[in-house]
Amino acid sequence: MTRRAPIVRACARVAVLLLVAACAVAQAAAVEVSIACRCVEGGVNGSEARWIKQYVIPEYAAAARAQGRDVAVRLREFAGSAEQMSQQLALDFATGQGADLAEFDGFQIPGFVDAGLLKPLAEVAGPEADAWEGWSHIPDGAQALVRFRGKRYGVPEQTDVRMIFYRRDLFRAAGLDADHWQPRSWDDILAAARALKRANPAGFPLQINAGVAMGEATTMQGWLMLLAGTGEELQDAQGRWIVRSPGMLAALDFYKTVYIDEKLGEARTQRLVSGRNRSFTDFQRGRSAILIESNWFYYAAIDPQGDFPIADRDQLVGWAKMPARVPGGAVRGQDFVSVSGGNGFVLNPHSRNPHEAWTLLAFMNSAPALRRYQEYNEHLCVRDDVLPPHSQFLRDSGRELLPLTTIRPIDADYEKVSAEIQRMTESVIAGKLPPRAAMAEYAAAVKQIVGADKIVALGTSAIPGVWVPAIPAGMTSVDRHAK
């Protein structure tokens, strides 16, 4: 027994060492990170789900193994609406649950931050997040999509731009330039719409989003495009919400001209729950000729394999930059404007593996990974070293419009203010209120939302610089521009 004791002790030590080693291996194998996005393979944003499953997950796992790390990545697919996704993320982050990485629309960040549900990227991931090489390839304007109060809260990935689409066949029929149409002012847009209306008096040639049913599309595709064209934005340099201004009156008067005075657009479509889809169908079938939309409309909606296919899209559909109210009158003294949104990913502040989550996020947003994503879904990427590989439209529109673009305010009150913009435009296109009264209601509503100290009115008593549309010869209108 005595002679066996050293052997027993040695075996025990070996057993302990083996057990420790086994635990270490088990712990290494237990590293898991997950990704949540509004994407479902074979469903909504299916191309994104396929990219993550077929490329990101296996390639990242292989790269981690090559560095001695065993990492399992799981995709949490979400098939609901964008609003439902936001609600789910809020619940997850509030209860310390949810995926390590979550897809996010930039304008949602302030609300989550103010609710204590989101932390700065560098606070979750550490200083390596700020040192990431990718920031040098993302323009400051695109970084602003995920920046709030001077701090980054995520990594932007995709963006978009807004423009005017037009039907070349209908332009030719109306005697207009079908190949190189580029309006230089709002009056030029109206002149084209009037010519189209004369060619088809029963038609409604011009579509610009307005009203509550169109939701955020009203704010992005309609109001912000017009407001930027007057040289104004939603907030002043101090971050106060502008609630009365000459530019606002000019934009509201444009809506009134289109939908009430001259019926160049169909107001009923703007107020239908299915109105946006109907506007796409009208353009697809040639019932409308001018549509202000995002680039997504061209490369997805009316793609020959899209939901509103136009088989000969490249021949039938042209695009033009949205002009300022008058040349040089847009924001920053520009002749043309655009508006951009964008999405990216944030880190869950409760991630159990924040370093691994950041490493995965950096991998997903590397140039090689995003170039591969272009093979699944060709789009405008925020990285300047990742270009659309095939679409000349995306290359041209990105080159022309990204330098001109503006973004929505990164402000916790934005979504509530946006809802009031939608109500204001609806009151005008429905004929319920003239522009000045609609603006007064908006001012009162925004004051209730943000407080009197966070609003400002620009000089409107004499309405200096307010745009009045040119009235064609022979046309009269009694009190047409009464405010």
C-alpha positions in Angstrom: 0.0 0.0 0.0 2.8 2.4 0.9 4.6 1.8 -2.4 1.4 2.5 -4.3 0.7 5.9 -2.7 3.0 7.9 -4.9 1.5 6.3 -8.0 -2.0 7.0 -6.7 -1.1 10.6 -6.0 0.5 11.0 -9.5 -2.6 9.5 -11.1 -4.8 11.9 -9.1 -2.7 14.8 -10.3 -2.9 13.7 -13.9 -6.7 13.3 -13.5 -7.0 16.8 -12.1 -4.9 18.2 -14.9 -7.0 16.3 -17.5 -10.2 17.6 -15.9 -8.9 21.2 -15.9 -7.9 20.8 -19.6 -11.3 19.3 -20.4 -13.0 22.2 -18.7 -10.9 24.7 -20.6 -11.7 23.0 -23.9 -15.4 23.0 -22.9 -15.3 26.6 -22.0 -13.6 27.5 -25.3 -16.2 25.6 -27.2 -18.9 27.3 -25.2 -18.3 30.7 -26.7 -21.5 31.7 -28.5 -22.5 35.0 -30.2 -25.8 35.7 -31.9 -27.0 38.1 -34.5 -30.5 39.5 -34.7 -31.9 41.1 -37.9 -35.2 41.7 -39.6 -34.4 39.0 -42.1 -35.7 35.6 -43.0 -34.3 33.2 -45.5 -36.9 33.0 -48.2 -38.8 35.9 -46.7 -38.3 39.6 -45.7 -34.7 40.7 -46.5 -33.9 37.1 -47.5 -30.7 38.1 -49.2 -29.3 39.4 -45.9 -30.2 36.2 -44.1 -28.5 34.1 -46.8 -25.4 36.2 -46.6 -25.2 35.8 -42.9 -25.9 32.1 -43.0 -23.8 31.1 -46.0 -20.9 33.5 -45.7 -20.6 35.4 -42.4 -21.1 32.5 -40.0 -18.9 29.8 -41.6 -16.2 32.3 -42.6 -16.0 33.9 -39.2 -16.0 30.5 -37.4 -13.1 29.4 -39.7 -11.2 32.6 -39.0 -11.7 32.2 -35.3 -10.5 28.6 -35.3 -7.4 29.6 -37.2 -6.6 31.9 -34.2 -7.3 29.1 -31.7 -10.8 30.2 -30.8 -13.9 28.0 -31.0 -16.9 30.3 -31.7 -20.4 29.4 -32.5 -22.5 32.1 -34.3 -26.3 31.9 -34.5 -28.7 34.0 -36.5 -31.9 35.1 -34.9 -34.3 35.7 -37.8 -37.2 38.1 -37.3 -40.1 38.2 -39.8 -42.2 41.0 -38.2 -42.4 44.7 -39.1 -39.6 47.2 -38.4 -41.7 48.6 -35.6 -42.2 45.1 -34.0 -38.5 44.5 -34.3 -37.8 47.7 -32.5 -40.2 46.7 -29.7 -38.6 43.3 -29.4 -35.1 44.8 -29.1 -36.3 47.3 -26.5 -37.7 44.4 -24.5 -34.6 42.3 -24.9 -32.2 45.1 -23.9 -34.3 46.1 -21.0 -34.3 42.6 -19.5 -30.6 41.8 -20.3 -31.6 39.3 -23.0 -31.4 39.2 -26.8 -28.7 38.8 -29.4 -25.2 40.1 -29.0 -25.5 42.1 -32.3 -28.7 43.7 -33.4 -29.6 45.4 -36.7 -30.7 49.0 -36.1 -32.0 51.9 -38.0 -29.9 54.9 -37.0 -32.8 57.2 -36.1 -33.8 54.7 -33.3 -30.6 55.2 -31.4 -31.5 58.3 -29.4 -34.6 56.8 -27.9 -32.8 53.7 -26.8 -29.9 55.7 -25.4 -32.2 58.0 -23.4 -34.1 55.0 -22.1 -30.8 53.5 -20.8 -31.0 50.6 -23.3 -27.9 51.3 -25.4 -24.3 52.2 -24.5 -21.6 53.7 -26.7 -19.7 51.2 -28.8 -16.4 51.8 -27.1 -17.9 51.3 -23.7 -19.2 47.9 -24.6 -16.3 46.7 -26.8 -13.4 48.7 -25.5 -11.0 51.1 -27.2 -10.4 48.7 -30.1 -13.8 49.8 -31.4 -12.6 53.3 -31.9 -9.3 52.1 -33.5 -11.1 50.0 -36.1 -9.6 50.5 -39.6 -13.1 50.7 -41.2 -13.8 54.2 -39.9 -11.3 55.6 -42.3 -13.4 54.3 -45.2 -16.8 55.5 -43.9 -17.5 59.2 -44.6 -18.4 61.4 -41.6 -21.9 61.9 -43.0 -22.5 58.2 -42.9 -21.0 57.8 -39.5 -23.5 60.4 -38.3 -26.2 57.7 -38.9 -25.0 55.9 -35.7 -23.6 58.8 -33.7 -25.4 60.5 -30.9 -24.1 63.3 -28.7 -20.6 62.8 -30.1 -20.4 59.0 -29.5 -20.7 56.1 -31.8 -23.3 53.5 -30.9 -22.9 51.1 -33.8 -21.4 50.5 -37.3 -23.4 51.7 -40.3 -23.5 49.4 -43.3 -26.1 50.4 -45.9 -27.5 53.7 -46.9 -29.7 55.1 -49.6 -30.5 58.2 -51.6 -33.6 59.8 -52.8 -34.4 61.2 -56.3 -37.1 61.6 -59.0 -38.1 58.7 -61.2 -39.9 59.3 -64.4 -41.5 57.3 -67.2 -39.8 58.0 -70.5 -42.7 56.7 -72.6 -45.2 59.1 -71.0 -42.7 62.0 -71.3 -42.4 61.3 -75.0 -46.1 61.2 -75.4 -46.4 64.6 -73.7 -43.6 66.1 -75.9 -41.1 66.3 -73.0 -37.4 65.4 -73.0 -37.6 61.7 -72.3 -33.8 61.0 -72.1 -32.2 63.8 -70.2 -34.9 65.5 -68.2 -33.4 67.3 -65.2 -35.6 69.9 -63.5 -33.7 72.9 -62.1 -36.5 74.2 -59.8 -39.8 73.2 -58.4 -41.5 75.1 -61.2 -39.8 72.9 -63.7 -41.3 69.8 -62.0 -44.7 71.4 -62.1 -44.3 72.4 -65.7 -43.6 68.8 -66.7 -46.5 67.6 -64.6 -48.8 70.1 -66.3 -47.7 68.9 -69.7 -48.4 65.3 -68.7 -51.8 66.3 -67.4 -52.7 68.0 -70.7 -51.7 64.8 -72.5 -53.9 62.8 -70.2 -56.4 65.0 -68.4 -57.8 62.1 -66.4 -54.4 61.1 -65.1 -52.5 62.1 -62.0 -48.9 62.4 -63.2 -47.0 63.5 -60.1 -46.6 61.5 -56.9 -44.8 62.9 -53.8 -45.6 61.3 -50.5 -47.8 63.0 -47.9 -50.2 62.1 -45.1 -50.3 59.7 -42.2 -50.9 56.4 -44.1 -47.5 56.8 -45.9 -45.8 56.9 -42.5 -42.1 57.6 -42.5 -42.1 57.7 -46.3 -44.0 60.9 -46.1 -41.2 62.5 -44.0 -38.3 61.1 -45.9 -39.5 61.0 -49.5 -41.7 64.1 -49.3 -41.2 66.6 -46.6 -37.5 66.4 -46.0 -36.8 66.5 -49.8 -38.9 69.7 -50.1 -37.6 71.3 -46.9 -34.0 70.8 -47.9 -34.8 72.4 -51.2 -35.8 75.6 -49.4 -32.5 75.8 -47.6 -33.9 74.7 -44.3 -33.8 71.7 -42.1 -35.9 70.4 -39.2 -33.6 71.8 -36.5 -31.4 74.9 -36.2 -27.7 74.8 -35.3 -28.6 74.7 -31.6 -30.8 71.6 -32.0 -34.1 73.5 -31.6 -37.0 72.3 -33.7 -38.1 74.8 -36.3 -41.8 75.0 -36.2 -42.6 78.1 -38.3 -40.6 79.2 -41.3 -40.8 80.5 -44.9 -39.4 77.2 -46.1 -42.2 75.2 -44.4 -44.8 77.4 -46.0 -43.3 77.0 -49.4 -43.2 73.2 -49.0 -46.8 73.1 -47.8 -47.8 75.3 -50.7 -46.2 72.9 -53.1 -48.3 70.1 -51.7 -51.4 72.3 -52.0 -50.6 73.1 -55.7 -50.1 69.4 -56.5 -53.0 67.8 -54.7 -55.6 70.6 -54.2 -55.2 73.4 -56.7 -54.2 71.6 -59.9 -54.8 68.0 -59.0 -51.6 66.9 -60.5 -51.4 64.1 -57.9 -54.2 61.9 -56.5 -54.8 62.9 -52.9 -56.8 59.8 -52.2 -53.9 57.5 -52.8 -51.9 59.3 -50.2 -54.5 58.6 -47.5 -55.0 54.9 -48.2 -53.4 52.3 -45.9 -52.2 50.6 -49.1 -51.4 53.9 -50.7 -47.7 53.5 -51.1 -48.1 50.1 -52.9 -50.8 51.7 -55.0 -48.4 54.5 -56.0 -45.9 51.9 -57.1 -48.5 50.1 -59.1 -49.6 53.3 -60.7 -46.1 54.0 -61.8 -45.6 50.4 -62.9 -48.7 50.5 -65.1 -48.1 54.0 -66.5 -50.9 55.7 -64.6 -48.4 58.1 -63.1 -45.2 59.5 -64.6 -43.2 61.3 -61.9 -42.4 59.6 -58.5 -40.1 60.8 -55.8 -38.6 57.8 -54.0 -35.5 56.2 -52.7 -33.1 54.3 -54.9 -34.5 51.1 -53.5 -37.6 51.6 -55.7 -35.5 51.2 -58.8 -33.2 48.3 -57.9 -35.8 46.3 -55.9 -39.5 47.3 -56.4 -39.6 47.8 -60.1 -36.7 45.3 -60.9 -37.9 42.9 -63.6 -38.0 40.3 -60.8 -39.4 42.7 -58.1 -42.8 43.1 -56.5 -43.8 45.7 -59.1 -41.8 44.5 -62.1 -41.2 46.6 -65.2 -39.7 44.2 -67.7 -38.0 46.9 -69.8 -37.2 49.1 -66.7 -33.8 50.3 -68.0 -35.4 51.7 -71.2 -38.7 53.0 -69.7 -37.5 54.5 -66.4 -35.2 57.5 -66.0 -34.1 59.3 -62.9 -33.2 62.9 -62.1 -31.9 64.8 -59.1 -34.4 66.6 -56.9 -33.9 70.4 -57.5 -33.8 73.2 -55.0 -36.9 75.4 -54.9 -34.8 77.8 -57.0 -31.3 77.3 -58.2 -28.8 77.6 -55.4 -31.6 77.8 -52.8 -31.1 74.4 -51.1 -29.2 73.5 -48.0 -25.5 74.5 -48.1 -26.4 76.7 -51.2 -26.8 73.6 -53.4 -28.8 73.3 -56.6 -30.0 69.8 -55.8 -30.8 67.7 -52.7 -31.2 64.2 -51.5 -32.0 62.5 -48.2 -30.4 59.4 -46.8 -31.4 56.9 -44.2 -29.3 53.9 -43.2 -29.0 50.8 -41.1 -26.2 49.1 -39.3 -25.6 47.0 -36.2 -25.2 47.8 -32.5 -23.9 45.8 -29.6 -26.2 44.5 -26.9 -24.9 46.2 -23.7 -25.6 42.9 -21.9 -23.6 40.7 -24.2 -21.8 38.0 -22.3 -19.0 38.0 -24.8 -18.6 41.7 -25.8 -15.1 41.3 -27.2 -16.1 38.4 -29.5 -19.3 40.3 -30.5 -17.2 43.3 -31.5 -14.8 41.1 -33.4 -17.7 39.6 -35.3 -19.2 43.0 -36.0 -15.9 44.2 -37.4 -15.6 41.1 -39.5 -19.1 41.6 -40.9 -18.3 45.2 -41.9 -14.9 44.5 -43.4 -14.4 45.3 -47.0 -14.2 41.6 -48.1 -17.4 40.6 -46.2 -19.3 43.6 -47.6 -18.1 42.9 -51.1 -19.5 39.4 -50.7 -22.8 40.9 -49.5 -23.0 42.8 -52.8 -23.3 39.4 -54.5 -26.4 38.6 -52.5 -27.9 42.1 -52.6 -26.4 44.9 -54.7 -26.8 48.1 -52.8 -25.2 51.4 -51.7 -22.6 50.5 -49.0 -21.3 53.2 -46.7 -17.7 52.1 -47.1 -16.0 54.0 -49.9 -14.0 50.9 -50.8 -17.0 48.7 -51.5 -18.8 49.6 -54.7 -21.9 48.0 -56.4 -20.3 45.5 -58.7 -22.8 45.5 -61.6 -25.5 48.2 -61.3 -24.6 51.3 -63.2 -27.6 53.0 -61.7 -26.4 52.5 -58.1 -22.9 53.6 -59.0 -24.1 56.7 -60.8 -26.8 57.7 -58.3 -24.4 57.1 -55.3 -21.7 59.2 -56.9 -24.1 62.0 -57.8 -26.3 62.2 -54.7 -24.3 61.1 -51.7 -22.3 64.3 -51.7 -25.6 66.3 -51.7 -27.4 64.3 -49.1 -28.8 65.1 -45.7 -30.0 62.8 -42.9 -32.8 62.9 -40.3 -32.0 64.5 -37.0 -30.4 62.0 -34.5 -32.8 63.1 -31.7 -34.8 61.2 -29.2 -38.0 63.1 -30.2 -37.6 62.6 -33.9 -40.2 59.8 -34.3 -42.9 61.9 -32.5 -42.1 65.0 -34.5 -42.1 63.0 -37.7 -45.6 61.8 -36.9 -46.7 65.4 -36.6 -45.1 66.2 -40.0 -47.3 63.5 -41.5 -50.4 64.9 -39.9 -49.6 68.4 -41.1 -49.1 67.4 -44.7 -52.3 65.3 -44.6 -54.4 68.3 -43.4 -53.2 70.2 -46.5 -53.6 67.5 -49.1 -57.1 66.6 -47.7 -58.2 70.2 -48.0 -58.8 70.5 -44.3 -56.5 73.4 -43.6 -54.6 75.9 -45.6 -50.8 75.8 -45.2 -50.4 78.5 -42.6 -53.1 77.0 -40.3 -51.6 73.5 -40.8 -48.2 74.9 -39.8 -49.7 76.5 -36.6 -51.2 73.1 -35.6 -47.8 71.5 -36.1 -46.1 74.2 -34.0 -48.4 73.6 -31.2 -48.0 69.8 -31.3 -44.2 69.9 -31.4 -44.2 72.4 -28.5 -46.2 69.8 -26.5 -43.7 67.1 -27.4 -40.4 68.8 -26.8 -41.2 71.9 -24.7 -41.2 75.6 -25.4 -37.4 75.9 -24.9 -36.7 73.5 -27.7 -38.6 75.1 -30.6 -37.9 78.2 -32.7 -39.8 80.1 -35.4 -38.1 81.8 -38.3 -39.4 85.1 -39.7 -42.7 84.4 -41.4 -44.8 87.5 -40.8 -43.9 89.0 -44.2 -43.2 85.5 -45.6 -39.9 86.6 -47.2 -38.7 84.3 -49.9 -41.8 82.1 -49.9 -42.1 80.2 -53.1 -45.2 80.9 -55.2 -45.5 78.5 -58.1 -45.5 80.0 -61.6 -49.1 79.9 -63.0 -49.3 79.0 -66.7 -50.7 81.6 -69.1 -54.4 81.7 -69.0 -54.8 80.0 -65.7 -56.3 81.9 -62.7 -56.9 80.9 -59.1 -58.8 82.9 -56.6 -57.1 83.0 -53.2 -55.1 80.1 -54.3 -52.2 80.9 -52.1 -54.1 82.0 -49.0 -52.2 80.9 -46.0 
